[in-house]
Coordinates of C-alpha atoms and ligand atoms in Angstrom, one line a residue:
M1 CA 46.7 -56.3 -21.0
S2 CA 42.9 -56.4 -21.1
T3 CA 40.9 -53.9 -19.2
P4 CA 38.2 -55.1 -16.7
D5 CA 35.4 -54.2 -19.1
S6 CA 36.9 -56.1 -22.0
K7 CA 37.1 -59.1 -19.8
L8 CA 33.3 -59.1 -19.6
T9 CA 32.9 -59.6 -23.3
Q10 CA 35.2 -62.6 -23.5
T11 CA 34.7 -66.2 -22.4
L12 CA 36.7 -67.6 -19.5
A13 CA 38.5 -69.8 -22.0
A14 CA 39.5 -66.8 -24.0
L15 CA 40.7 -65.2 -20.8
G16 CA 42.9 -68.3 -20.2
I17 CA 41.0 -69.2 -17.0
S18 CA 40.8 -72.9 -16.4
S19 CA 40.8 -73.5 -12.6
A20 CA 38.3 -72.8 -9.8
E21 CA 41.0 -70.6 -8.0
Q22 CA 41.4 -68.4 -11.1
V23 CA 37.6 -68.1 -11.2
Q24 CA 37.5 -66.9 -7.6
S25 CA 40.3 -64.4 -8.0
L26 CA 38.6 -63.0 -11.1
F27 CA 35.3 -62.6 -9.2
A28 CA 37.2 -61.1 -6.3
E29 CA 38.7 -58.5 -8.6
F30 CA 35.2 -57.5 -9.8
R31 CA 33.8 -57.4 -6.3
A32 CA 36.6 -55.0 -5.3
R33 CA 35.8 -52.9 -8.3
F34 CA 32.1 -52.8 -7.3
D35 CA 33.0 -51.8 -3.7
S36 CA 35.1 -49.0 -4.8
Q37 CA 32.3 -47.7 -7.1
T38 CA 29.8 -47.8 -4.3
T39 CA 31.9 -45.3 -2.3
R40 CA 31.3 -42.8 -5.1
V41 CA 27.5 -42.9 -4.7
I42 CA 26.5 -39.6 -3.2
D43 CA 23.0 -38.9 -4.6
E44 CA 20.1 -40.3 -6.5
N45 CA 21.8 -39.8 -9.8
S46 CA 25.1 -41.5 -9.0
W47 CA 23.1 -44.3 -7.3
K48 CA 21.1 -44.9 -10.5
T49 CA 24.3 -45.0 -12.6
L50 CA 25.8 -47.6 -10.3
R51 CA 22.6 -49.7 -10.4
D52 CA 22.4 -49.7 -14.2
A53 CA 26.0 -50.5 -14.6
W54 CA 25.7 -53.6 -12.5
L55 CA 22.1 -54.7 -12.7
G56 CA 21.1 -53.3 -16.1
R57 CA 19.2 -56.0 -18.0
K58 CA 21.0 -55.8 -21.3
S59 CA 24.6 -54.8 -20.6
G60 CA 24.9 -54.7 -16.8
V61 CA 28.0 -56.4 -15.4
L62 CA 25.9 -59.3 -14.0
T63 CA 24.2 -60.0 -17.3
L64 CA 27.5 -60.0 -19.2
V65 CA 29.0 -62.3 -16.6
T66 CA 26.1 -64.7 -17.0
D67 CA 26.2 -64.6 -20.8
N68 CA 29.9 -64.6 -21.4
W69 CA 31.4 -66.4 -18.5
L70 CA 28.7 -68.7 -17.0
K71 CA 26.9 -69.9 -20.0
P72 CA 29.9 -70.9 -22.2
A73 CA 31.9 -72.3 -19.2
T74 CA 33.2 -75.8 -19.4
P75 CA 31.3 -78.3 -17.3
E76 CA 34.2 -78.5 -14.9
L77 CA 34.2 -74.8 -14.2
K78 CA 30.4 -74.2 -14.3
R79 CA 29.8 -75.0 -10.7
A80 CA 32.6 -72.6 -9.5
V81 CA 31.4 -69.8 -11.8
G82 CA 27.8 -70.3 -10.7
A83 CA 28.7 -70.2 -7.0
S84 CA 30.8 -67.1 -7.4
L85 CA 28.2 -65.4 -9.5
N86 CA 25.5 -66.0 -6.9
E87 CA 27.7 -64.6 -4.2
L88 CA 28.5 -61.5 -6.2
R89 CA 24.9 -61.0 -7.1
K90 CA 23.8 -61.2 -3.5
H91 CA 26.5 -58.7 -2.5
V92 CA 25.6 -56.3 -5.3
D93 CA 21.9 -56.5 -4.5
T94 CA 22.3 -55.8 -0.8
Q95 CA 24.8 -53.1 -1.3
I96 CA 22.7 -51.3 -3.9
A97 CA 19.6 -51.4 -1.6
A98 CA 21.7 -50.2 1.3
R99 CA 23.1 -47.3 -0.8
R100 CA 19.6 -46.3 -1.8
S101 CA 18.4 -46.0 1.8
A102 CA 21.5 -44.0 2.6
V103 CA 21.0 -41.6 -0.3
E104 CA 17.3 -41.1 0.6
A105 CA 18.1 -40.5 4.3
G106 CA 20.8 -38.0 3.2
A107 CA 18.3 -36.1 0.9
E108 CA 15.8 -35.9 3.7
A109 CA 18.3 -34.6 6.1
T110 CA 19.4 -31.8 3.7
A111 CA 15.7 -31.0 2.9
S112 CA 14.7 -30.7 6.5
A113 CA 17.9 -28.7 7.3
K114 CA 16.7 -26.3 4.6
D115 CA 13.2 -26.1 6.0
R116 CA 14.1 -25.7 9.6
V117 CA 12.9 -22.5 11.2
D118 CA 15.6 -20.8 13.2
L119 CA 13.7 -19.2 16.0
S120 CA 16.8 -17.3 17.1
L121 CA 16.8 -15.2 13.9
P122 CA 15.4 -11.6 14.1
G123 CA 11.9 -11.3 12.5
V124 CA 11.1 -9.5 9.3
M125 CA 10.4 -5.8 10.1
R126 CA 7.1 -4.6 8.6
P127 CA 6.8 -0.8 8.6
I128 CA 3.6 0.1 10.3
G129 CA 3.0 3.3 8.3
S130 CA 1.5 6.5 9.6
H131 CA -1.4 8.8 9.1
H132 CA -1.2 11.1 6.1
L133 CA -0.4 14.7 7.2
I134 CA -3.8 15.8 5.7
R135 CA -5.6 13.2 7.9
T136 CA -3.6 14.4 10.9
V137 CA -4.6 18.0 10.3
F138 CA -8.2 17.0 9.8
Q139 CA -8.0 15.3 13.2
E140 CA -6.4 18.4 14.9
I141 CA -9.1 20.7 13.5
E142 CA -11.9 18.3 14.4
D143 CA -10.6 18.0 18.0
I144 CA -10.6 21.7 18.4
F145 CA -14.2 22.1 17.2
F146 CA -15.3 19.0 19.2
S147 CA -14.1 20.8 22.3
I148 CA -16.6 23.7 21.7
G149 CA -19.6 21.6 20.9
F150 CA -19.4 20.9 17.2
S151 CA -20.1 17.5 15.7
V152 CA -18.9 16.0 12.4
V153 CA -21.2 15.4 9.4
E154 CA -20.3 14.2 5.9
G155 CA -21.9 14.6 2.5
P156 CA -21.6 13.3 -1.1
E157 CA -18.7 14.2 -3.3
I158 CA -21.0 14.0 -6.4
E159 CA -23.6 16.7 -6.2
T160 CA -26.5 18.3 -8.2
P161 CA -26.1 21.9 -9.2
Y162 CA -28.9 22.7 -6.8
Y163 CA -26.9 21.8 -3.7
N164 CA -23.5 23.0 -5.0
F165 CA -24.9 26.3 -6.3
E166 CA -28.6 27.3 -6.3
A167 CA -29.5 26.5 -2.7
L168 CA -26.3 28.4 -1.7
N169 CA -27.8 31.5 -3.5
I170 CA -25.6 31.1 -6.6
P171 CA -28.1 31.2 -9.5
E172 CA -27.4 29.8 -13.0
H173 CA -25.5 32.8 -14.5
H174 CA -23.8 34.1 -11.4
S175 CA -20.2 35.0 -12.1
V176 CA -19.0 33.2 -9.0
R177 CA -19.4 30.0 -10.9
D178 CA -16.5 31.0 -13.1
D179 CA -14.2 30.9 -10.1
M180 CA -15.3 27.3 -9.5
D181 CA -14.9 25.9 -13.0
T182 CA -16.4 22.5 -12.4
F183 CA -16.1 18.9 -13.4
Y184 CA -19.4 17.8 -14.7
L185 CA -20.1 14.0 -15.0
E186 CA -20.7 12.4 -18.3
L187 CA -24.1 10.6 -17.8
P188 CA -25.8 8.0 -19.9
K189 CA -28.5 9.3 -22.3
G190 CA -31.8 9.9 -20.5
A191 CA -30.3 9.8 -17.0
P192 CA -31.5 12.6 -14.7
G193 CA -28.8 15.2 -14.5
P194 CA -26.6 17.1 -14.5
L195 CA -24.2 15.9 -11.8
L196 CA -20.9 17.4 -10.8
L197 CA -18.0 16.9 -8.4
R198 CA -18.6 19.3 -5.5
T199 CA -16.4 22.4 -5.7
H200 CA -16.7 23.1 -2.0
T201 CA -18.1 21.4 1.2
S202 CA -20.8 24.1 1.4
P203 CA -23.6 21.9 -0.1
V204 CA -23.4 19.9 3.1
Q205 CA -24.7 23.1 4.9
I206 CA -27.9 22.6 2.9
H207 CA -28.2 18.9 3.4
T208 CA -27.7 19.4 7.2
M209 CA -30.3 22.2 7.5
E210 CA -32.8 20.2 5.4
K211 CA -32.5 17.3 7.9
R212 CA -32.1 19.2 11.2
Q213 CA -33.8 22.0 13.0
P214 CA -31.7 24.6 14.9
P215 CA -29.5 24.6 16.9
V216 CA -27.0 23.3 14.4
R217 CA -23.3 23.2 15.1
V218 CA -21.4 21.0 12.6
I219 CA -18.2 20.7 10.8
V220 CA -17.8 18.9 7.5
P221 CA -14.4 17.5 6.5
G222 CA -14.1 16.3 2.9
K223 CA -12.6 16.3 -0.6
V224 CA -13.5 19.0 -3.1
Y225 CA -12.8 19.3 -6.8
R226 CA -12.0 22.2 -9.2
R227 CA -10.7 22.4 -12.7
D228 CA -7.5 24.0 -11.6
N229 CA -4.1 23.4 -13.3
P230 CA -1.7 21.8 -10.8
D231 CA 1.0 24.1 -9.4
A232 CA 2.6 24.7 -6.0
T233 CA -0.7 26.0 -4.6
H234 CA -3.4 24.4 -6.8
S235 CA -4.7 20.9 -7.2
F236 CA -7.8 19.6 -9.0
M237 CA -8.7 17.8 -5.8
F238 CA -8.1 19.3 -2.3
H239 CA -9.6 19.2 1.2
Q240 CA -11.9 21.5 3.1
I241 CA -13.6 21.6 6.5
E242 CA -16.9 23.5 6.3
G243 CA -18.3 24.9 9.5
L244 CA -21.9 25.9 10.2
A245 CA -23.5 27.2 13.4
V246 CA -27.1 28.3 13.4
D247 CA -29.2 29.1 16.4
S248 CA -31.7 31.6 17.7
D249 CA -29.3 34.3 18.8
I250 CA -25.8 33.8 17.2
T251 CA -24.0 37.1 16.7
F252 CA -21.1 38.4 14.7
C253 CA -19.1 38.4 18.0
D254 CA -19.8 34.7 18.5
F255 CA -18.6 34.2 15.0
T256 CA -15.2 36.0 15.2
G257 CA -14.7 34.7 18.8
T258 CA -15.1 31.2 17.6
I259 CA -12.7 31.6 14.7
D260 CA -10.1 33.4 16.9
Y261 CA -10.3 30.5 19.4
F262 CA -9.8 28.0 16.6
V263 CA -6.8 29.8 15.1
K264 CA -5.1 30.2 18.4
Q265 CA -5.7 26.5 19.3
F266 CA -4.3 25.5 15.9
F267 CA -1.3 27.8 15.4
G268 CA -0.6 28.8 19.0
E269 CA -1.7 31.4 21.5
G270 CA 0.6 34.1 20.2
V271 CA -1.1 34.2 16.8
K272 CA -3.5 37.1 16.2
T273 CA -6.4 37.1 13.8
R274 CA -8.2 39.8 11.8
F275 CA -10.9 39.8 9.2
R276 CA -11.4 41.8 6.0
P277 CA -14.5 42.2 4.0
S278 CA -15.1 39.7 1.2
Y279 CA -17.9 38.3 -0.8
F280 CA -19.6 34.9 -1.0
P281 CA -23.2 34.6 -2.3
F282 CA -24.3 32.5 0.7
T283 CA -22.9 34.7 3.5
E284 CA -23.7 38.3 4.4
P285 CA -21.5 39.9 5.5
S286 CA -18.7 37.9 4.2
V287 CA -15.1 38.0 5.4
E288 CA -11.7 36.7 4.8
F289 CA -9.8 35.7 7.9
D290 CA -6.1 36.4 8.3
A291 CA -3.6 35.2 10.9
S292 CA -0.5 37.1 11.9
C293 CA 2.3 35.6 9.9
V294 CA 3.4 32.3 11.5
F295 CA 6.8 32.6 9.9
C296 CA 7.9 36.1 10.9
G297 CA 5.7 36.4 14.0
G298 CA 3.7 39.2 12.3
S299 CA 6.7 41.5 12.1
G300 CA 7.0 41.4 8.3
T301 CA 10.8 40.9 8.7
A302 CA 12.3 37.5 8.1
K303 CA 14.4 36.0 10.9
T304 CA 17.4 36.2 8.7
G305 CA 16.7 39.9 8.1
G306 CA 15.0 41.4 5.0
T307 CA 11.4 41.2 4.1
C308 CA 9.5 38.0 5.1
G309 CA 8.9 36.1 1.9
K310 CA 5.8 34.3 3.2
C311 CA 3.7 37.4 4.0
K312 CA 5.6 39.6 1.7
G313 CA 6.3 41.9 4.5
S314 CA 2.7 42.6 5.5
G315 CA 2.8 40.5 8.7
W316 CA -0.5 38.8 7.8
I317 CA -1.4 35.6 6.0
E318 CA -4.7 34.9 4.4
L319 CA -6.4 31.8 6.0
F320 CA -10.0 31.2 4.8
G321 CA -13.3 32.6 3.9
A322 CA -16.3 32.8 6.2
G323 CA -19.3 34.9 7.1
M324 CA -22.8 35.2 8.6
V325 CA -25.2 32.9 6.8
D326 CA -27.1 34.9 4.2
P327 CA -30.8 35.0 5.1
A328 CA -31.6 34.0 1.5
V329 CA -30.1 30.5 2.2
Y330 CA -32.6 29.9 5.1
G331 CA -35.3 30.3 2.5
F332 CA -34.0 27.2 0.7
V333 CA -34.2 25.0 3.8
N334 CA -37.4 26.3 5.4
Y335 CA -35.7 28.0 8.3
D336 CA -37.3 31.3 9.4
P337 CA -34.7 34.0 8.8
K338 CA -36.4 36.2 11.3
K339 CA -35.9 33.7 14.1
V340 CA -32.4 32.2 13.4
S341 CA -29.0 33.5 12.7
G342 CA -25.6 31.9 12.3
F343 CA -22.2 31.7 10.7
A344 CA -20.3 29.5 8.3
F345 CA -16.7 29.1 7.3
G346 CA -14.7 27.0 4.7
I347 CA -11.2 26.1 5.7
G348 CA -8.8 24.8 3.1
I349 CA -7.0 22.0 4.9
D350 CA -4.1 21.7 2.5
R351 CA -3.3 25.4 2.8
L352 CA -3.5 25.3 6.6
A353 CA -1.3 22.1 6.8
M354 CA 1.3 23.9 4.5
L355 CA 1.3 26.9 6.7
K356 CA 1.6 25.0 10.0
Y357 CA 4.2 22.5 8.8
G358 CA 6.2 24.7 6.5
I359 CA 5.4 22.9 3.2
D360 CA 5.8 25.0 0.1
D361 CA 4.3 22.7 -2.5
I362 CA 0.7 21.3 -2.3
Q363 CA 1.6 18.5 -4.8
V364 CA 3.7 16.6 -2.2
F365 CA 0.5 15.7 -0.4
F366 CA -0.7 13.7 -3.4
Q367 CA 2.6 12.2 -4.7
N368 CA 2.8 9.7 -1.8
D369 CA 6.6 9.7 -1.6
V370 CA 7.4 7.8 1.5
R371 CA 10.4 10.2 2.2
F372 CA 7.8 13.0 2.6
L373 CA 5.2 10.9 4.5
R374 CA 7.8 9.5 7.0
Q375 CA 8.5 13.0 8.3
F376 CA 5.1 13.1 9.9
P377 CA 4.8 9.9 11.9
Ligands
LIG1 N1 -17.3 27.6 0.1 C1 -16.3 28.7 0.1 C2 -15.2 28.3 -0.9 O1 -15.0 27.2 -1.1 C3 -15.8 29.0 1.4 C4 -16.8 29.5 2.4 C5 -17.5 28.6 3.2 C6 -17.1 30.8 2.6 C7 -18.5 29.0 4.1 C8 -18.0 31.3 3.4 C9 -18.7 30.4 4.2 O2 -14.5 29.2 -1.3

């Protein structure tokens, strides 16, 4: 028995077909075969396969029928073959065009189903983020000083030795410079220099007094830099708020009262302050302020019993340095030391944030681990 395909390569005579009825039933067989193949067209690819199989110029079914059946047909059969072939061609043409539209419509439907926006789905949650704890503490401190008449000024992080040292009464070979081992900038040859990253916010005292006449009441938040090796309490970059108040009659009492007010506002009414003598070249007298230990309430005994580890049993925690502005400094800014007096302080923000929020490693401020940051929304 010959397969449908092998029929296409033989003449009708070879297939033993000699009547118009036989021709019609042969064509009917091929039409049925075509119809069953069209049901398998599901996409562009299978549509192309069908089209090529039936309409392909060289070896498509219709070409083979023309070449092998029609052309060699006997004159008696030619008419019948021609008619059946026309009919089959028409059928194949319309069906193939119809399948094409169906496939295209189907593809569009799937594509638009894919693109459709489902408004009932929940949105994508984008975390809003929060202020860094250092920023928050800056703000807390600024608010406290705003409430007693201070305003904020800022200054450059790159300084000349004059502003960072000399005008603050720290001459070239003063030993205090050793405590502030400094980052100097590498400058191009011939550039005026030297320049350094400020080691404290105190140079902004000088900038401010150069520009303004007393009364001056400012705080200066900012970053400062020192060549310290990183550990739990040291970082080569950290934060300070400088304070400066200069007027015609500011006393040591105004000074300690202001600091006491600030500490109570920041840590709580129950916290006591004290000061101890200290030394800074630009203040005289100079002091170090302490607060009663915020962890043990100043008792020196830990809540769990035993010595408080934070204040080592002393009941006091060192806060920051301060003092009355040294009259020598007024000389650098053309203030008359006989007519003005004032005080200055330099608060380490990182240290205060650590004390207030119970953080025991300064490095966490700079690692930007969201698990840390998220705890302070
Ligand atoms: N600038 C000093 C420091 O960084 C702190 C300070 C500021 C002390 C103002 C007294 C007055 O250590």
